[in-house]
PDB file of C-alpha atoms in Angstrom:
ATOM      1  CA  UNK A   7     170.538 160.642 149.609  1.00 69.00           C
ATOM      2  CA  UNK A   8     168.554 157.683 148.306  1.00 89.00           C
ATOM      3  CA  UNK A   9     165.610 158.659 146.143  1.00 95.00           C
ATOM      4  CA  UNK A  10     162.465 156.560 146.515  1.00 96.00           C
ATOM      5  CA  UNK A  11     160.829 155.941 143.129  1.00 96.00           C
ATOM      6  CA  UNK A  12     158.598 153.478 141.298  1.00 95.00           C
ATOM      7  CA  UNK A  13     159.571 153.999 137.652  1.00 94.00           C
ATOM      8  CA  UNK A  14     162.918 155.130 136.273  1.00 96.00           C
ATOM      9  CA  UNK A  15     161.375 157.146 133.409  1.00 94.00           C
ATOM     10  CA  UNK A  16     159.270 159.176 135.856  1.00 94.00           C
ATOM     11  CA  UNK A  17     162.331 159.908 137.983  1.00 96.00           C
ATOM     12  CA  UNK A  18     164.240 161.020 134.876  1.00 96.00           C
ATOM     13  CA  UNK A  19     161.361 163.267 133.820  1.00 94.00           C
ATOM     14  CA  UNK A  20     161.425 164.994 137.224  1.00 96.00           C
ATOM     15  CA  UNK A  21     165.228 165.230 137.220  1.00 96.00           C
ATOM     16  CA  UNK A  22     165.220 166.879 133.779  1.00 96.00           C
ATOM     17  CA  UNK A  23     163.204 169.813 135.126  1.00 95.00           C
ATOM     18  CA  UNK A  24     165.004 170.543 138.377  1.00 97.00           C
ATOM     19  CA  UNK A  25     166.131 174.010 139.365  1.00 97.00           C
ATOM     20  CA  UNK A  26     169.820 174.488 140.217  1.00 97.00           C
ATOM     21  CA  UNK A  27     170.493 172.909 143.607  1.00 97.00           C
ATOM     22  CA  UNK A  28     167.031 171.313 143.850  1.00 98.00           C
ATOM     23  CA  UNK A  29     167.016 167.768 145.253  1.00 98.00           C
ATOM     24  CA  UNK A  30     164.538 164.976 144.444  1.00 98.00           C
ATOM     25  CA  UNK A  31     163.130 163.203 147.514  1.00 98.00           C
ATOM     26  CA  UNK A  32     160.709 160.725 145.895  1.00 98.00           C
ATOM     27  CA  UNK A  33     158.732 160.006 142.715  1.00 97.00           C
ATOM     28  CA  UNK A  34     155.738 157.711 143.053  1.00 96.00           C
ATOM     29  CA  UNK A  35     153.499 156.250 140.374  1.00 94.00           C
ATOM     30  CA  UNK A  36     149.852 157.142 140.859  1.00 92.00           C
ATOM     31  CA  UNK A  37     146.836 154.963 140.142  1.00 88.00           C
ATOM     32  CA  UNK A  38     143.345 155.951 139.126  1.00 74.00           C
ATOM     33  CA  UNK A  39     142.143 158.558 136.683  1.00 66.00           C
ATOM     34  CA  UNK A  40     143.753 161.935 136.273  1.00 69.00           C
ATOM     35  CA  UNK A  41     147.228 161.619 137.731  1.00 74.00           C
ATOM     36  CA  UNK A  42     150.286 159.889 136.272  1.00 88.00           C
ATOM     37  CA  UNK A  43     152.781 160.410 139.067  1.00 94.00           C
ATOM     38  CA  UNK A  44     153.759 162.664 141.921  1.00 96.00           C
ATOM     39  CA  UNK A  45     157.270 163.903 142.590  1.00 97.00           C
ATOM     40  CA  UNK A  46     158.617 165.491 145.752  1.00 98.00           C
ATOM     41  CA  UNK A  47     161.652 167.744 145.874  1.00 98.00           C
ATOM     42  CA  UNK A  48     163.063 169.875 148.645  1.00 98.00           C
ATOM     43  CA  UNK A  49     161.271 172.876 147.064  1.00 98.00           C
ATOM     44  CA  UNK A  50     157.979 171.696 145.555  1.00 98.00           C
ATOM     45  CA  UNK A  51     155.492 168.975 144.730  1.00 97.00           C
ATOM     46  CA  UNK A  52     155.325 168.010 141.039  1.00 96.00           C
ATOM     47  CA  UNK A  53     152.139 166.368 139.750  1.00 93.00           C
ATOM     48  CA  UNK A  54     151.702 164.883 136.280  1.00 89.00           C
ATOM     49  CA  UNK A  55     148.065 165.565 135.478  1.00 79.00           C
ATOM     50  CA  UNK A  56     146.376 163.560 132.709  1.00 73.00           C
ATOM     51  CA  UNK A  57     142.931 165.097 133.162  1.00 67.00           C
ATOM     52  CA  UNK A  58     143.270 167.770 130.490  1.00 68.00           C
ATOM     53  CA  UNK A  59     140.991 167.678 127.463  1.00 71.00           C
ATOM     54  CA  UNK A  60     142.292 165.996 124.318  1.00 73.00           C
ATOM     55  CA  UNK A  61     144.609 163.557 126.109  1.00 73.00           C
ATOM     56  CA  UNK A  62     147.021 166.360 126.956  1.00 78.00           C
ATOM     57  CA  UNK A  63     149.414 166.048 129.880  1.00 82.00           C
ATOM     58  CA  UNK A  64     150.394 168.765 132.286  1.00 84.00           C
ATOM     59  CA  UNK A  65     153.257 168.738 134.734  1.00 89.00           C
ATOM     60  CA  UNK A  66     152.239 171.041 137.562  1.00 92.00           C
ATOM     61  CA  UNK A  67     154.725 172.415 140.085  1.00 95.00           C
ATOM     62  CA  UNK A  68     153.287 173.359 143.451  1.00 96.00           C
ATOM     63  CA  UNK A  69     155.631 175.283 145.752  1.00 97.00           C
ATOM     64  CA  UNK A  70     155.293 174.117 149.364  1.00 98.00           C
ATOM     65  CA  UNK A  71     154.498 177.726 150.354  1.00 97.00           C
ATOM     66  CA  UNK A  72     151.268 177.580 148.309  1.00 97.00           C
ATOM     67  CA  UNK A  73     149.978 174.372 149.933  1.00 98.00           C
ATOM     68  CA  UNK A  74     147.473 175.146 152.674  1.00 97.00           C
ATOM     69  CA  UNK A  75     146.874 171.559 153.842  1.00 96.00           C
ATOM     70  CA  UNK A  76     147.557 167.909 153.081  1.00 94.00           C
ATOM     71  CA  UNK A  77     145.155 165.080 153.887  1.00 89.00           C
ATOM     72  CA  UNK A  78     145.392 161.310 154.051  1.00 81.00           C
ATOM     73  CA  UNK A  79     142.317 159.947 152.276  1.00 81.00           C
ATOM     74  CA  UNK A  80     141.343 156.404 153.253  1.00 70.00           C
ATOM     75  CA  UNK A  81     138.561 154.003 152.418  1.00 66.00           C
ATOM     76  CA  UNK A  82     137.508 152.072 155.484  1.00 65.00           C
ATOM     77  CA  UNK A  83     136.291 148.565 154.996  1.00 60.00           C
ATOM     78  CA  UNK A  84     133.402 147.179 157.008  1.00 54.00           C
ATOM     79  CA  UNK A  85     135.867 145.282 159.193  1.00 55.00           C
ATOM     80  CA  UNK A  86     137.344 148.568 160.350  1.00 54.00           C
ATOM     81  CA  UNK A  87     140.736 148.128 158.690  1.00 55.00           C
ATOM     82  CA  UNK A  88     142.115 150.192 155.833  1.00 52.00           C
ATOM     83  CA  UNK A  89     142.417 148.993 152.255  1.00 51.00           C
ATOM     84  CA  UNK A  90     145.949 148.560 150.985  1.00 54.00           C
ATOM     85  CA  UNK A  91     145.816 151.553 148.671  1.00 60.00           C
ATOM     86  CA  UNK A  92     146.405 154.973 150.148  1.00 85.00           C
ATOM     87  CA  UNK A  93     145.514 158.369 148.772  1.00 89.00           C
ATOM     88  CA  UNK A  94     146.385 161.902 149.703  1.00 92.00           C
ATOM     89  CA  UNK A  95     144.791 165.241 148.949  1.00 93.00           C
ATOM     90  CA  UNK A  96     146.891 168.378 148.510  1.00 95.00           C
ATOM     91  CA  UNK A  97     144.995 171.628 149.030  1.00 96.00           C
ATOM     92  CA  UNK A  98     146.238 174.618 147.017  1.00 96.00           C
ATOM     93  CA  UNK A  99     143.968 177.657 147.154  1.00 94.00           C
ATOM     94  CA  UNK A 100     140.533 176.496 146.009  1.00 94.00           C
ATOM     95  CA  UNK A 101     141.945 173.474 144.134  1.00 92.00           C
ATOM     96  CA  UNK A 102     142.513 170.021 145.596  1.00 93.00           C
ATOM     97  CA  UNK A 103     144.817 167.490 143.945  1.00 91.00           C
ATOM     98  CA  UNK A 104     143.895 163.960 144.956  1.00 90.00           C
ATOM     99  CA  UNK A 105     146.526 161.330 144.258  1.00 92.00           C
ATOM    100  CA  UNK A 106     146.166 157.604 144.911  1.00 90.00           C
ATOM    101  CA  UNK A 107     149.197 155.336 145.327  1.00 91.00           C
ATOM    102  CA  UNK A 108     149.841 151.607 145.361  1.00 86.00           C
ATOM    103  CA  UNK A 109     150.158 151.025 149.091  1.00 80.00           C
ATOM    104  CA  UNK A 110     149.495 153.258 152.029  1.00 82.00           C
ATOM    105  CA  UNK A 111     153.217 153.503 152.921  1.00 89.00           C
ATOM    106  CA  UNK A 112     153.776 155.708 149.868  1.00 92.00           C
ATOM    107  CA  UNK A 113     150.761 157.869 150.714  1.00 90.00           C
ATOM    108  CA  UNK A 114     152.033 158.324 154.262  1.00 88.00           C
ATOM    109  CA  UNK A 115     155.555 159.140 153.042  1.00 93.00           C
ATOM    110  CA  UNK A 116     154.216 161.805 150.647  1.00 95.00           C
ATOM    111  CA  UNK A 117     151.928 163.201 153.361  1.00 92.00           C
ATOM    112  CA  UNK A 118     154.763 163.398 155.888  1.00 93.00           C
ATOM    113  CA  UNK A 119     157.210 165.063 153.475  1.00 96.00           C
ATOM    114  CA  UNK A 120     154.634 167.693 152.470  1.00 97.00           C
ATOM    115  CA  UNK A 121     153.667 168.276 156.097  1.00 96.00           C
ATOM    116  CA  UNK A 122     157.351 168.691 157.015  1.00 97.00           C
ATOM    117  CA  UNK A 123     157.771 171.479 154.451  1.00 97.00           C
ATOM    118  CA  UNK A 124     154.455 173.297 155.021  1.00 97.00           C
ATOM    119  CA  UNK A 125     154.635 173.180 158.829  1.00 93.00           C
ATOM    120  CA  UNK A 126     157.938 175.077 159.040  1.00 84.00           C
TER     121      UNK A 126
END
């Protein structure tokens, strides 16, 4: 299976923490404050979170079973078309992880993969 990814070092970071038999689907670089990248496997969503105090990083694993919803977040321009960047929001309990990507294709891919696993 081909893995979609933006940066080799992010892919390697995800691969180094896989559970036995776990497969990587995609690893996408995130833009904006707070998030470094988002990884998708066949078992969970992995978010690198840069928003911790003191420039600390956290890699957060979110099992698909804990995700209650996933949203596509878009900015509409005055002309009625969407901007080229796409964002998604992942709802886990009372917390929402918002991740913005370079290009809406990546946001839609992430959204569709998460939806596939939570809608089973």
